[in-house]
mmCIF file of C-alpha atoms in Angstrom:
data_model
loop_
_atom_site.group_PDB
_atom_site.id
_atom_site.type_symbol
_atom_site.label_atom_id
_atom_site.label_comp_id
_atom_site.label_asym_id
_atom_site.label_seq_id
_atom_site.Cartn_x
_atom_site.Cartn_y
_atom_site.Cartn_z
ATOM 1 C CA MET A 1 -19.168 102.300 -76.501
ATOM 2 C CA THR A 2 -20.540 98.906 -75.292
ATOM 3 C CA ALA A 3 -23.620 98.219 -76.034
ATOM 4 C CA PRO A 4 -26.510 99.928 -75.604
ATOM 5 C CA ASP A 5 -28.677 98.262 -72.966
ATOM 6 C CA ILE A 6 -32.282 97.713 -74.401
ATOM 7 C CA ARG A 7 -35.278 96.669 -71.804
ATOM 8 C CA VAL A 8 -39.518 96.526 -72.878
ATOM 9 C CA VAL A 9 -40.853 95.270 -70.103
ATOM 10 C CA ALA A 10 -43.926 94.001 -68.708
ATOM 11 C CA ASP A 11 -42.922 94.820 -64.875
ATOM 12 C CA ALA A 12 -42.135 97.433 -63.149
ATOM 13 C CA PHE A 13 -38.261 98.613 -62.494
ATOM 14 C CA ASP A 14 -36.582 100.891 -59.563
ATOM 15 C CA GLN A 15 -35.211 103.850 -61.878
ATOM 16 C CA GLY A 16 -32.583 103.976 -59.275
ATOM 17 C CA GLU A 17 -31.505 101.362 -58.820
ATOM 18 C CA GLU A 18 -30.859 101.208 -62.876
ATOM 19 C CA LEU A 19 -29.618 104.350 -62.844
ATOM 20 C CA ASN A 20 -26.920 103.767 -59.828
ATOM 21 C CA ARG A 21 -25.970 100.497 -61.509
ATOM 22 C CA PHE A 22 -26.469 102.084 -65.501
ATOM 23 C CA THR A 23 -23.256 104.880 -63.645
ATOM 24 C CA ALA A 24 -20.962 102.106 -62.326
ATOM 25 C CA MET A 25 -20.893 100.509 -66.186
ATOM 26 C CA ALA A 26 -21.177 103.443 -67.794
ATOM 27 C CA GLY A 27 -17.355 103.086 -68.137
ATOM 28 C CA PRO A 28 -15.254 106.302 -68.778
ATOM 29 C CA ALA A 29 -17.565 108.672 -68.121
ATOM 30 C CA GLY A 30 -18.408 112.450 -66.685
ATOM 31 C CA ALA A 31 -21.610 113.184 -67.390
ATOM 32 C CA VAL A 32 -24.252 110.746 -66.760
ATOM 33 C CA VAL A 33 -28.571 112.300 -68.284
ATOM 34 C CA SER A 34 -31.476 110.285 -67.346
ATOM 35 C CA PHE A 35 -35.103 110.188 -68.322
ATOM 36 C CA SER A 36 -38.149 109.108 -67.019
ATOM 37 C CA GLY A 37 -41.135 109.142 -68.413
ATOM 38 C CA ILE A 38 -43.879 108.888 -65.640
ATOM 39 C CA VAL A 39 -47.301 108.455 -66.965
ATOM 40 C CA ARG A 40 -49.856 111.696 -66.045
ATOM 41 C CA ASP A 41 -53.101 111.561 -64.301
ATOM 42 C CA GLU A 42 -54.779 113.846 -66.684
ATOM 43 C CA GLY A 43 -56.286 115.896 -64.124
ATOM 44 C CA GLY A 44 -57.590 113.352 -62.458
ATOM 45 C CA MET A 45 -58.590 111.758 -65.594
ATOM 46 C CA LEU A 46 -57.131 109.133 -66.120
ATOM 47 C CA GLN A 47 -57.850 105.169 -64.886
ATOM 48 C CA ALA A 48 -55.427 103.443 -66.469
ATOM 49 C CA LEU A 49 -52.670 103.709 -69.731
ATOM 50 C CA GLU A 50 -52.378 100.515 -72.074
ATOM 51 C CA ILE A 51 -49.141 99.865 -73.814
ATOM 52 C CA GLU A 52 -49.014 97.904 -77.219
ATOM 53 C CA HIS A 53 -46.345 97.145 -78.789
ATOM 54 C CA TYR A 54 -45.183 95.227 -81.851
ATOM 55 C CA PRO A 55 -42.452 92.940 -80.161
ATOM 56 C CA ALA A 56 -40.818 91.175 -83.066
ATOM 57 C CA MET A 57 -39.564 95.324 -84.108
ATOM 58 C CA THR A 58 -40.016 96.702 -80.881
ATOM 59 C CA ASP A 59 -35.886 95.803 -79.907
ATOM 60 C CA ARG A 60 -34.871 96.666 -83.428
ATOM 61 C CA ALA A 61 -36.056 100.023 -84.024
ATOM 62 C CA ILE A 62 -35.177 101.197 -79.982
ATOM 63 C CA ARG A 63 -31.213 99.772 -81.298
ATOM 64 C CA ALA A 64 -31.237 101.465 -84.574
ATOM 65 C CA ILE A 65 -32.044 105.071 -82.459
ATOM 66 C CA ALA A 66 -29.710 104.223 -80.517
ATOM 67 C CA ASP A 67 -26.964 103.438 -83.114
ATOM 68 C CA GLN A 68 -27.927 106.539 -84.592
ATOM 69 C CA ALA A 69 -27.283 108.747 -80.832
ATOM 70 C CA ALA A 70 -24.048 106.183 -80.372
ATOM 71 C CA SER A 71 -22.651 107.807 -83.900
ATOM 72 C CA ARG A 72 -23.357 111.853 -82.697
ATOM 73 C CA TRP A 73 -22.362 112.027 -79.147
ATOM 74 C CA ALA A 74 -19.569 110.455 -78.218
ATOM 75 C CA LEU A 75 -21.422 108.357 -75.553
ATOM 76 C CA SER A 76 -19.773 105.264 -73.285
ATOM 77 C CA ALA A 77 -22.816 104.137 -72.678
ATOM 78 C CA VAL A 78 -26.967 103.801 -73.248
ATOM 79 C CA LEU A 79 -30.028 102.845 -71.868
ATOM 80 C CA VAL A 80 -32.855 102.424 -72.766
ATOM 81 C CA ILE A 81 -36.192 100.726 -70.303
ATOM 82 C CA HIS A 82 -40.127 100.809 -72.272
ATOM 83 C CA ARG A 83 -42.333 98.969 -70.533
ATOM 84 C CA HIS A 84 -45.784 97.345 -72.409
ATOM 85 C CA GLY A 85 -49.256 96.343 -70.473
ATOM 86 C CA ARG A 86 -51.227 98.214 -68.038
ATOM 87 C CA LEU A 87 -50.398 101.060 -66.363
ATOM 88 C CA CYS A 88 -51.458 103.323 -64.228
ATOM 89 C CA PRO A 89 -50.945 106.889 -63.352
ATOM 90 C CA GLY A 90 -47.465 107.856 -60.925
ATOM 91 C CA GLU A 91 -45.594 104.524 -62.724
ATOM 92 C CA VAL A 92 -42.419 105.176 -64.731
ATOM 93 C CA ILE A 93 -43.503 103.740 -68.462
ATOM 94 C CA MET A 94 -40.359 104.325 -69.882
ATOM 95 C CA MET A 95 -36.071 106.245 -68.890
ATOM 96 C CA VAL A 96 -33.211 106.386 -70.681
ATOM 97 C CA ALA A 97 -29.715 107.253 -69.738
ATOM 98 C CA THR A 98 -27.315 108.403 -71.578
ATOM 99 C CA ALA A 99 -22.814 108.491 -70.085
ATOM 100 C CA SER A 100 -19.953 110.971 -72.014
ATOM 101 C CA LEU A 101 -17.110 112.426 -71.066
ATOM 102 C CA HIS A 102 -18.964 115.835 -70.713
ATOM 103 C CA ARG A 103 -22.432 116.472 -69.964
ATOM 104 C CA GLN A 104 -23.678 118.419 -73.097
ATOM 105 C CA ALA A 105 -23.169 115.191 -75.897
ATOM 106 C CA ALA A 106 -25.678 113.215 -72.223
ATOM 107 C CA PHE A 107 -28.113 115.591 -72.865
ATOM 108 C CA GLU A 108 -27.769 115.963 -76.451
ATOM 109 C CA ALA A 109 -28.207 112.698 -77.050
ATOM 110 C CA ALA A 110 -30.534 111.413 -74.382
ATOM 111 C CA GLU A 111 -33.588 114.416 -76.054
ATOM 112 C CA PHE A 112 -32.956 112.927 -79.139
ATOM 113 C CA LEU A 113 -33.331 109.709 -78.464
ATOM 114 C CA MET A 114 -36.426 110.596 -76.670
ATOM 115 C CA ASP A 115 -37.785 112.598 -78.890
ATOM 116 C CA TYR A 116 -37.029 109.127 -81.876
ATOM 117 C CA LEU A 117 -38.604 107.484 -79.002
ATOM 118 C CA LYS A 118 -41.793 108.900 -79.291
ATOM 119 C CA SER A 119 -42.552 108.337 -83.086
ATOM 120 C CA ARG A 120 -40.459 105.906 -84.071
ATOM 121 C CA ALA A 121 -40.367 103.212 -81.716
ATOM 122 C CA PRO A 122 -43.760 100.985 -81.719
ATOM 123 C CA PHE A 123 -45.767 101.644 -79.437
ATOM 124 C CA TRP A 124 -49.303 102.657 -79.091
ATOM 125 C CA LYS A 125 -51.302 104.271 -75.714
ATOM 126 C CA LYS A 126 -54.439 103.917 -75.462
ATOM 127 C CA ALA A 127 -56.405 105.772 -72.367
ATOM 128 C CA PHE A 128 -58.972 104.573 -70.277
ATOM 129 C CA THR A 129 -60.643 107.603 -67.417
ATOM 130 C CA ALA A 130 -63.861 106.612 -67.087
ATOM 131 C CA GLY A 131 -66.019 106.952 -70.094
ATOM 132 C CA GLY A 132 -64.790 104.438 -71.853
ATOM 133 C CA ALA A 133 -60.618 104.143 -73.663
ATOM 134 C CA GLU A 134 -59.306 106.483 -76.675
ATOM 135 C CA TRP A 135 -56.071 105.234 -78.625
ATOM 136 C CA VAL A 136 -53.829 108.654 -77.758
ATOM 137 C CA ALA A 137 -53.220 110.294 -81.037
ATOM 138 C CA ALA A 138 -49.752 111.340 -81.838
ATOM 139 C CA ARG A 139 -48.744 115.614 -81.724
ATOM 140 C CA ASP A 140 -47.290 116.897 -84.723
ATOM 141 C CA SER A 141 -45.029 118.840 -82.333
ATOM 142 C CA ASP A 142 -43.618 114.906 -81.840
ATOM 143 C CA GLU A 143 -43.140 115.127 -85.711
ATOM 144 C CA ASP A 144 -41.710 118.378 -84.937
ATOM 145 C CA ALA A 145 -39.441 117.573 -83.128
ATOM 146 C CA LEU A 146 -37.742 115.864 -84.536
ATOM 147 C CA ASP A 147 -35.875 118.022 -87.641
ATOM 148 C CA ARG A 148 -34.033 119.894 -85.192
ATOM 149 C CA TRP A 149 -31.892 117.033 -85.292
ATOM 150 C CA ARG A 150 -32.009 116.058 -89.444
ATOM 151 C CA MET B 1 -47.636 84.109 -98.212
ATOM 152 C CA ILE B 2 -47.001 87.100 -96.362
ATOM 153 C CA GLU B 3 -47.540 87.557 -92.734
ATOM 154 C CA VAL B 4 -50.156 91.168 -91.504
ATOM 155 C CA LEU B 5 -49.875 92.216 -88.587
ATOM 156 C CA TYR B 6 -52.566 95.709 -87.569
ATOM 157 C CA PHE B 7 -51.481 97.163 -84.330
ATOM 158 C CA ALA B 8 -53.537 99.820 -81.541
ATOM 159 C CA TRP B 9 -57.499 101.093 -83.351
ATOM 160 C CA LEU B 10 -56.554 99.588 -86.392
ATOM 161 C CA ARG B 11 -56.405 95.711 -84.950
ATOM 162 C CA GLU B 12 -59.194 96.983 -83.339
ATOM 163 C CA ARG B 13 -60.771 98.602 -86.153
ATOM 164 C CA ILE B 14 -59.993 95.105 -88.780
ATOM 165 C CA GLY B 15 -61.129 92.981 -86.065
ATOM 166 C CA LEU B 16 -57.830 90.845 -85.250
ATOM 167 C CA PRO B 17 -54.000 91.259 -84.422
ATOM 168 C CA ARG B 18 -52.468 88.991 -87.883
ATOM 169 C CA GLU B 19 -53.863 87.476 -91.080
ATOM 170 C CA GLN B 20 -51.419 85.145 -93.540
ATOM 171 C CA VAL B 21 -52.644 86.465 -97.130
ATOM 172 C CA GLU B 22 -52.076 85.138 -100.705
ATOM 173 C CA THR B 23 -50.883 87.913 -102.374
ATOM 174 C CA GLU B 24 -49.205 88.040 -105.618
ATOM 175 C CA ALA B 25 -49.165 92.377 -104.473
ATOM 176 C CA PRO B 26 -45.976 94.570 -105.639
ATOM 177 C CA THR B 27 -46.127 96.932 -103.263
ATOM 178 C CA VAL B 28 -47.777 97.726 -100.031
ATOM 179 C CA ALA B 29 -50.269 100.769 -101.871
ATOM 180 C CA ALA B 30 -51.445 97.225 -104.255
ATOM 181 C CA LEU B 31 -51.665 95.047 -100.571
ATOM 182 C CA VAL B 32 -53.806 97.766 -98.813
ATOM 183 C CA GLN B 33 -55.827 97.700 -102.336
ATOM 184 C CA GLU B 34 -56.000 94.310 -102.504
ATOM 185 C CA LEU B 35 -57.270 94.159 -98.729
ATOM 186 C CA SER B 36 -59.552 97.626 -98.256
ATOM 187 C CA ALA B 37 -61.309 95.388 -101.575
ATOM 188 C CA ARG B 38 -63.022 92.137 -99.342
ATOM 189 C CA ASP B 39 -65.094 94.191 -96.722
ATOM 190 C CA ASP B 40 -66.343 97.287 -95.367
ATOM 191 C CA SER B 41 -64.089 97.205 -92.118
ATOM 192 C CA TYR B 42 -60.870 96.770 -93.864
ATOM 193 C CA ALA B 43 -62.028 99.826 -96.685
ATOM 194 C CA LEU B 44 -62.522 101.958 -93.179
ATOM 195 C CA ALA B 45 -59.636 101.356 -91.196
ATOM 196 C CA PHE B 46 -57.643 102.207 -94.432
ATOM 197 C CA ALA B 47 -59.889 104.873 -95.810
ATOM 198 C CA ASP B 48 -57.402 107.485 -95.126
ATOM 199 C CA LEU B 49 -53.125 106.329 -96.165
ATOM 200 C CA THR B 50 -51.934 109.428 -94.670
ATOM 201 C CA GLY B 51 -52.647 108.881 -90.619
ATOM 202 C CA LEU B 52 -51.149 104.933 -91.329
ATOM 203 C CA ARG B 53 -48.007 104.220 -91.280
ATOM 204 C CA VAL B 54 -46.100 100.701 -92.463
ATOM 205 C CA ALA B 55 -43.416 98.544 -92.185
ATOM 206 C CA VAL B 56 -42.142 95.937 -94.451
ATOM 207 C CA ASP B 57 -40.027 92.640 -91.798
ATOM 208 C CA GLN B 58 -40.073 95.114 -89.505
ATOM 209 C CA GLU B 59 -38.117 97.984 -91.189
ATOM 210 C CA LEU B 60 -40.793 100.972 -90.930
ATOM 211 C CA ALA B 61 -41.217 101.608 -95.546
ATOM 212 C CA ASP B 62 -43.858 103.850 -97.408
ATOM 213 C CA PHE B 63 -46.236 102.658 -99.060
ATOM 214 C CA ASP B 64 -45.290 102.421 -101.931
ATOM 215 C CA ALA B 65 -42.540 100.097 -101.061
ATOM 216 C CA PRO B 66 -42.349 96.993 -103.440
ATOM 217 C CA LEU B 67 -42.705 93.021 -100.908
ATOM 218 C CA ALA B 68 -41.019 91.144 -102.942
ATOM 219 C CA GLY B 69 -39.459 88.638 -101.186
ATOM 220 C CA ALA B 70 -40.933 90.454 -97.609
ATOM 221 C CA ARG B 71 -42.756 88.170 -95.577
ATOM 222 C CA GLU B 72 -44.455 90.255 -92.811
ATOM 223 C CA VAL B 73 -46.013 93.177 -92.754
ATOM 224 C CA ALA B 74 -46.999 96.041 -90.462
ATOM 225 C CA PHE B 75 -50.201 98.480 -90.118
ATOM 226 C CA PHE B 76 -50.182 100.787 -87.848
ATOM 227 C CA PRO B 77 -51.324 104.366 -86.651
ATOM 228 C CA PRO B 78 -48.641 107.186 -85.586
ATOM 229 C CA MET B 79 -46.094 105.808 -83.480
ATOM 230 C CA THR B 80 -46.594 106.938 -80.045
ATOM 231 C CA GLY B 81 -44.095 105.750 -77.389
ATOM 232 C CA GLY B 82 -41.573 107.348 -74.588
#
């Protein structure tokens, strides 16, 4: 596998452009799977989401997760882009993409990456609404999601 | 001397993002005890460790992890990436 492409960025990115570039660089792949996470508007309540992270740790934590995925599935490429800072509803928070010879590995690895990024990559979200600001709590279901990979 | 970092609501509750701490604490838990003894804002922030996570030198660790040779300890709530 080529080295995972991991980026933690403040600015918006073009997911279509990224996916095209990823596909072109993915080597001998028969399947590319991508996932994009979008800021929900929570029924019109959410004004903005602020994403804090731990710069010294973020890249290496994501890299460790990507390496784990690469050791479990036969992947030819992995992409993770995650934004930080202030985002509005509808904006893309992050995307992952995986490439493999066959779709099953690409699908499973993408799910694995998402499950681990949720609760093992050092990001925290603060939700701003008309009523004030509140840190988004981790959900037990996010932790439970890791069980199926153990 | 250890660099101690705080993130998310822990940073807000303690009132700073990072600080240098002179300590001989042998473990993370001992460091938490030292910090909690300083004043109420620390004691409150660290009141429930089950709701907190810790990283030692940028690797996730347990609260009983040793601090020998550690340069950086970060405390934060469970992560919410993705």
